Amino acid sequence: MTVMSIARFERFFRAAAGLDVDKNDLKRYSDFVDAKLYDLLTVAQATAKANGRDIIQTSDLPITKGLQESIHRFRKIDHEVEIKPILEQLATHPALDRTPDEETEAAYPEIVGGLSLALAQSFKILHPDLKNPQTRHWDEARAVFDLLL
């Protein structure tokens, strides 16, 4: 990731939840994004299969009300931070039995943005005074997302 990308990543987490993250957090963040997008696509793939389709449609993704709200809030923050181009690079999908359609793939950056915003805010919910997440904070937040998504 370029220096400019790292700066945007840091600015995003500051805007989203007042957190100070650094380039050392990028690996944890990237792993989180990959895992959660894969989880969403795994469920979407099963839904497409159950509906007799070989293509995953956006409506197959298990987007909860909370995640949808986070996606909307992400759009507002992204106007300031402009992190969406970086998320487009991060939001790649693994090989699946079903192929996502173009609309679904186009939605990945905003879905990842919503997940990212929810992640940042979950740090503050779990630890209201937190400023600089450490490994244990990332692990706790990840465990909550693993439980719910």
XYZ file of N, CA and C in Angstrom:
447
model
N 0.845 -1.171 0.000
C 0.000 0.000 0.000
C 0.893 1.239 0.000
N 0.533 2.230 -0.780
C 1.336 3.438 -0.896
C 1.204 4.299 0.356
N 2.129 5.254 0.504
C 2.096 6.165 1.641
C 0.780 6.951 1.642
N 0.326 7.370 0.464
C -0.935 8.100 0.354
C -2.092 7.232 0.837
N -2.083 5.958 0.490
C -3.130 5.039 0.920
C -3.114 4.856 2.427
N -1.943 4.754 3.003
C -1.830 4.608 4.455
C -2.396 5.839 5.139
N -2.100 7.011 4.609
C -2.626 8.252 5.191
C -4.156 8.275 5.130
N -4.737 7.830 4.039
C -6.204 7.791 3.920
C -6.801 6.779 4.885
N -6.144 5.630 5.004
C -6.565 4.593 5.949
C -6.592 5.175 7.367
N -5.535 5.865 7.742
C -5.463 6.478 9.068
C -6.545 7.538 9.237
N -6.746 8.372 8.219
C -7.752 9.434 8.269
C -9.163 8.852 8.381
N -9.397 7.742 7.675
C -10.704 7.091 7.743
C -11.028 6.655 9.166
N -10.119 5.978 9.829
C -10.377 5.492 11.185
C -10.520 6.641 12.175
N -9.819 7.744 11.932
C -9.997 8.933 12.775
C -11.396 9.516 12.582
N -11.822 9.632 11.323
C -13.148 10.187 11.018
C -14.263 9.260 11.493
N -14.073 7.963 11.361
C -15.112 6.983 11.692
C -15.318 6.825 13.189
N -14.214 6.883 13.968
C -14.357 6.591 15.401
C -13.312 7.264 16.282
N -12.586 8.225 15.741
C -11.581 8.906 16.556
C -10.427 8.021 16.959
N -10.095 7.047 16.113
C -9.025 6.097 16.421
C -7.745 6.446 15.675
N -6.635 6.186 16.320
C -5.329 6.344 15.691
C -4.808 4.967 15.319
N -4.836 4.663 14.045
C -4.268 3.412 13.551
C -3.034 3.779 12.725
N -2.197 2.789 12.495
C -0.993 3.049 11.706
C -0.773 1.916 10.721
N 0.317 1.997 9.998
C 0.556 1.003 8.953
C 0.671 -0.414 9.512
N 1.003 -0.550 10.778
C 1.069 -1.879 11.388
C -0.308 -2.523 11.508
N -1.354 -1.699 11.535
C -2.716 -2.220 11.614
C -3.265 -2.641 10.254
N -2.587 -2.281 9.185
C -3.087 -2.587 7.842
C -3.262 -4.075 7.585
N -2.354 -4.880 8.053
C -2.446 -6.329 7.843
C -3.684 -6.887 8.539
N -3.909 -6.476 9.783
C -5.085 -6.934 10.519
C -6.355 -6.488 9.813
N -6.344 -5.241 9.368
C -7.498 -4.696 8.668
C -7.754 -5.454 7.364
N -6.723 -5.680 6.592
C -6.846 -6.401 5.321
C -7.365 -7.818 5.546
N -6.848 -8.490 6.565
C -7.318 -9.843 6.897
C -8.789 -9.825 7.293
N -9.187 -8.812 8.059
C -10.581 -8.671 8.468
C -11.475 -8.498 7.245
N -11.111 -7.583 6.364
C -11.898 -7.304 5.154
C -12.034 -8.567 4.305
N -10.930 -9.252 4.080
C -10.966 -10.480 3.282
C -11.901 -11.523 3.893
N -11.775 -11.724 5.188
C -12.566 -12.754 5.868
C -14.052 -12.427 5.862
N -14.401 -11.184 6.140
C -15.825 -10.831 6.231
C -16.471 -10.795 4.849
N -15.766 -10.330 3.827
C -16.329 -10.364 2.482
C -16.526 -11.816 2.052
N -15.574 -12.671 2.363
C -15.704 -14.093 2.046
C -16.920 -14.697 2.762
N -17.105 -14.339 4.048
C -18.258 -14.858 4.801
C -19.567 -14.442 4.146
N -19.671 -13.174 3.772
C -20.895 -12.683 3.125
C -21.131 -13.405 1.803
N -20.067 -13.603 1.032
C -20.201 -14.267 -0.262
C -20.525 -15.751 -0.129
N -20.040 -16.377 0.929
C -20.354 -17.789 1.163
C -21.853 -17.970 1.387
N -22.442 -17.089 2.177
C -23.889 -17.154 2.414
C -24.637 -16.805 1.130
N -24.169 -15.793 0.408
C -24.819 -15.391 -0.844
C -24.780 -16.527 -1.865
N -23.681 -17.235 -1.900
C -23.547 -18.371 -2.816
C -24.591 -19.442 -2.496
N -24.779 -19.714 -1.215
C -25.787 -20.705 -0.803
C -27.195 -20.233 -1.161
N -27.438 -18.959 -1.024
C -28.750 -18.406 -1.387
C -28.988 -18.521 -2.883
N -27.988 -18.173 -3.679
C -28.119 -18.290 -5.134
C -28.377 -19.747 -5.528
N -27.640 -20.646 -4.919
C -27.817 -22.068 -5.218
C -29.221 -22.529 -4.840
N -29.709 -22.120 -3.668
C -31.045 -22.499 -3.221
C -32.130 -21.962 -4.153
N -31.833 -20.847 -4.821
C -32.779 -20.252 -5.760
C -32.547 -20.710 -7.198
N -31.665 -21.705 -7.361
C -31.440 -22.305 -8.675
C -30.691 -21.422 -9.657
N -29.860 -20.522 -9.129
C -29.089 -19.638 -10.007
C -27.604 -19.943 -9.925
N -26.916 -19.761 -11.066
C -25.460 -19.907 -11.101
C -24.758 -18.586 -10.814
N -25.530 -17.516 -10.731
C -25.002 -16.165 -10.535
C -25.425 -15.654 -9.161
N -24.480 -15.021 -8.451
C -24.795 -14.367 -7.183
C -25.264 -12.955 -7.502
N -26.439 -12.623 -6.996
C -26.970 -11.278 -7.155
C -26.828 -10.512 -5.843
N -26.870 -9.202 -5.938
C -26.718 -8.365 -4.747
C -27.728 -8.746 -3.670
N -28.928 -9.087 -4.087
C -29.967 -9.453 -3.117
C -29.653 -10.748 -2.369
N -28.691 -11.524 -2.856
C -28.284 -12.752 -2.171
C -27.380 -12.465 -0.971
N -26.745 -11.305 -0.960
C -25.840 -10.964 0.132
C -26.629 -10.726 1.419
N -26.187 -11.296 2.525
C -26.914 -11.140 3.788
C -26.588 -9.802 4.461
N -27.063 -8.723 3.844
C -26.801 -7.382 4.363
C -27.868 -7.077 5.423
N -27.427 -6.971 6.659
C -28.347 -6.688 7.756
C -28.701 -5.204 7.784
N -29.685 -4.857 8.566
C -30.079 -3.461 8.726
C -28.901 -2.629 9.239
N -28.203 -3.156 10.224
C -27.057 -2.439 10.787
C -25.949 -2.227 9.767
N -25.661 -3.253 8.982
C -24.629 -3.116 7.957
C -25.081 -2.130 6.891
N -26.359 -2.173 6.528
C -26.879 -1.223 5.539
C -26.716 0.209 6.040
N -27.010 0.446 7.301
C -26.838 1.779 7.877
C -25.367 2.185 7.891
N -24.487 1.241 8.168
C -23.053 1.534 8.145
C -22.586 1.877 6.726
N -23.147 1.226 5.737
C -22.814 1.526 4.347
C -23.238 2.958 4.023
N -24.414 3.356 4.455
C -24.882 4.725 4.214
C -23.981 5.743 4.910
N -23.604 5.463 6.169
C -22.708 6.379 6.892
C -21.325 6.399 6.245
N -20.890 5.251 5.734
C -19.601 5.194 5.037
C -19.597 6.138 3.838
N -20.680 6.150 3.072
C -20.751 7.016 1.895
C -20.511 8.473 2.275
N -21.066 8.897 3.401
C -20.878 10.283 3.853
C -19.433 10.549 4.245
N -18.840 9.635 4.974
C -17.446 9.796 5.391
C -16.512 9.735 4.188
N -16.839 8.891 3.227
C -15.968 8.719 2.072
C -15.835 10.003 1.259
N -16.817 10.866 1.295
C -16.698 12.141 0.586
C -15.539 12.959 1.143
N -15.267 12.832 2.442
C -14.169 13.550 3.082
C -12.837 12.821 2.899
N -12.860 11.528 3.097
C -11.629 10.739 3.179
C -11.195 10.167 1.832
N -12.151 9.880 0.975
C -11.895 9.291 -0.341
C -11.083 8.000 -0.250
N -11.593 7.073 0.540
C -10.925 5.788 0.702
C -11.483 4.724 -0.245
N -12.606 4.999 -0.885
C -13.249 4.015 -1.755
C -12.309 3.464 -2.828
N -11.445 4.290 -3.477
C -10.515 3.713 -4.467
C -9.573 2.652 -3.864
N -9.201 2.842 -2.611
C -8.351 1.857 -1.941
C -9.150 0.584 -1.676
N -10.399 0.751 -1.269
C -11.249 -0.405 -0.989
C -11.530 -1.207 -2.254
N -11.575 -0.536 -3.389
C -11.770 -1.251 -4.650
C -10.627 -2.235 -4.890
N -9.427 -1.868 -4.463
C -8.278 -2.768 -4.592
C -8.347 -3.903 -3.581
N -8.826 -3.602 -2.370
C -8.899 -4.611 -1.313
C -10.073 -5.564 -1.495
N -11.141 -5.070 -2.086
C -12.390 -5.831 -2.161
C -12.393 -6.799 -3.329
N -11.596 -7.814 -3.212
C -11.568 -8.857 -4.234
C -12.229 -10.098 -3.649
N -12.828 -10.867 -4.497
C -13.501 -12.046 -3.970
C -12.707 -13.305 -4.304
N -12.811 -14.281 -3.424
C -12.149 -15.562 -3.662
C -12.903 -16.357 -4.725
N -12.303 -17.413 -5.164
C -12.982 -18.310 -6.113
C -14.204 -18.914 -5.431
N -15.309 -18.888 -6.142
C -16.570 -19.401 -5.617
C -17.176 -20.369 -6.614
N -18.131 -21.169 -6.149
C -18.867 -22.056 -7.051
C -19.819 -21.268 -7.935
N -20.298 -20.133 -7.435
C -21.205 -19.262 -8.175
C -20.458 -17.960 -8.477
N -20.721 -17.371 -9.613
C -20.057 -16.131 -10.015
C -20.935 -14.936 -9.674
N -20.372 -13.947 -8.997
C -21.152 -12.733 -8.728
C -21.390 -11.958 -10.028
N -22.566 -11.348 -10.152
C -22.813 -10.519 -11.324
C -22.088 -9.176 -11.151
N -22.096 -8.367 -12.209
C -21.351 -7.104 -12.192
C -21.863 -6.158 -11.108
N -23.162 -6.096 -10.934
C -23.739 -5.214 -9.920
C -23.251 -5.603 -8.522
N -23.182 -6.885 -8.270
C -22.718 -7.373 -6.970
C -21.256 -7.014 -6.764
N -20.428 -7.279 -7.776
C -19.013 -6.928 -7.658
C -18.824 -5.425 -7.486
N -19.635 -4.629 -8.150
C -19.538 -3.176 -8.035
C -19.899 -2.699 -6.625
N -20.680 -3.492 -5.906
C -21.095 -3.126 -4.550
C -20.021 -3.437 -3.500
N -19.033 -4.251 -3.839
C -18.019 -4.660 -2.857
C -17.362 -3.498 -2.122
N -16.868 -2.464 -2.810
C -16.178 -1.399 -2.065
C -17.062 -0.735 -1.006
N -18.324 -0.502 -1.320
C -19.190 0.118 -0.318
C -19.546 -0.860 0.804
N -19.679 -2.121 0.477
C -19.922 -3.127 1.520
C -18.711 -3.188 2.448
N -17.527 -3.234 1.863
C -16.307 -3.248 2.670
C -16.194 -1.946 3.467
N -16.609 -0.840 2.858
C -16.610 0.429 3.581
C -17.539 0.390 4.777
N -18.722 -0.178 4.591
C -19.666 -0.322 5.705
C -19.118 -1.229 6.793
N -18.500 -2.322 6.390
C -17.862 -3.216 7.367
C -16.747 -2.486 8.109
N -15.989 -1.686 7.380
C -14.875 -0.940 7.972
C -15.380 0.074 8.996
N -16.439 0.772 8.632
C -17.017 1.744 9.560
C -17.549 1.032 10.802
N -18.254 -0.064 10.610
C -18.772 -0.835 11.743
C -17.628 -1.364 12.612
N -16.547 -1.786 11.987
C -15.376 -2.254 12.737
C -14.821 -1.132 13.601
N -14.608 0.031 13.005
C -14.056 1.163 13.749
C -14.959 1.524 14.924
N -16.246 1.555 14.689
C -17.166 1.915 15.755
C -17.273 0.823 16.816
N -17.053 -0.421 16.419
C -17.104 -1.509 17.412
C -15.957 -1.395 18.410
N -14.805 -0.892 17.965
C -13.704 -0.662 18.909
C -14.162 0.275 20.028
N -14.872 1.329 19.643
C -15.326 2.325 20.619
C -16.449 1.791 21.504
N -17.270 0.916 20.975
C -18.320 0.309 21.791
C -17.694 -0.605 22.840
N -16.720 -1.400 22.414
C -16.063 -2.323 23.335
C -15.160 -1.611 24.332
N -14.527 -0.521 23.884
C -13.571 0.231 24.710
C -13.760 1.721 24.437
N -14.702 2.368 25.118
C -15.043 3.759 24.820
C -13.873 4.744 24.858
N -12.871 4.497 25.669
C -11.745 5.427 25.784
C -10.572 5.067 24.870
N -10.730 4.053 24.060
C -9.647 3.567 23.210
C -9.243 4.616 22.180
N -7.944 4.785 22.009
C -7.413 5.692 20.986
C -6.599 4.953 19.937
N -5.833 3.948 20.382
C -4.936 3.240 19.470
C -5.132 1.735 19.658
N -5.934 1.100 18.780
C -6.215 -0.330 18.947
C -4.944 -1.190 18.894
N -4.888 -2.116 19.811
C -3.787 -3.071 19.867
C -4.291 -4.434 19.385
N -3.428 -5.409 19.316
C -3.785 -6.732 18.815
C -5.004 -7.300 19.535
N -5.049 -7.201 20.843
C -6.183 -7.768 21.590
C -7.494 -7.077 21.221
N -7.447 -5.776 20.926
C -8.660 -5.061 20.528
C -9.146 -5.541 19.160
N -8.198 -5.751 18.251
C -8.557 -6.283 16.929
C -9.162 -7.671 17.075
N -8.557 -8.493 17.940
C -9.053 -9.852 18.155
C -10.465 -9.845 18.740
N -10.727 -8.947 19.683
C -12.062 -8.854 20.284
C -13.099 -8.435 19.238
N -12.776 -7.410 18.477
C -13.716 -6.929 17.455
C -13.970 -8.008 16.423
N -12.920 -8.679 16.019
C -13.061 -9.762 15.025
C -13.961 -10.870 15.565
N -13.808 -11.192 16.841
C -14.629 -12.244 17.440
C -16.118 -11.859 17.425
N -16.411 -10.597 17.659
C -17.800 -10.135 17.618
C -18.357 -10.273 16.188
N -17.576 -9.845 15.206
C -18.024 -9.956 13.821
C -18.167 -11.428 13.393
N -17.251 -12.270 13.853
C -17.346 -13.695 13.541
C -18.619 -14.305 14.125
N -19.015 -13.809 15.271
C -20.226 -14.305 15.912
C -21.475 -13.876 15.142
N -21.461 -12.678 14.579
C -22.653 -12.109 13.967
C -22.726 -12.242 12.460
N -21.600 -12.341 11.775
C -21.616 -12.432 10.304
C -21.129 -13.788 9.846
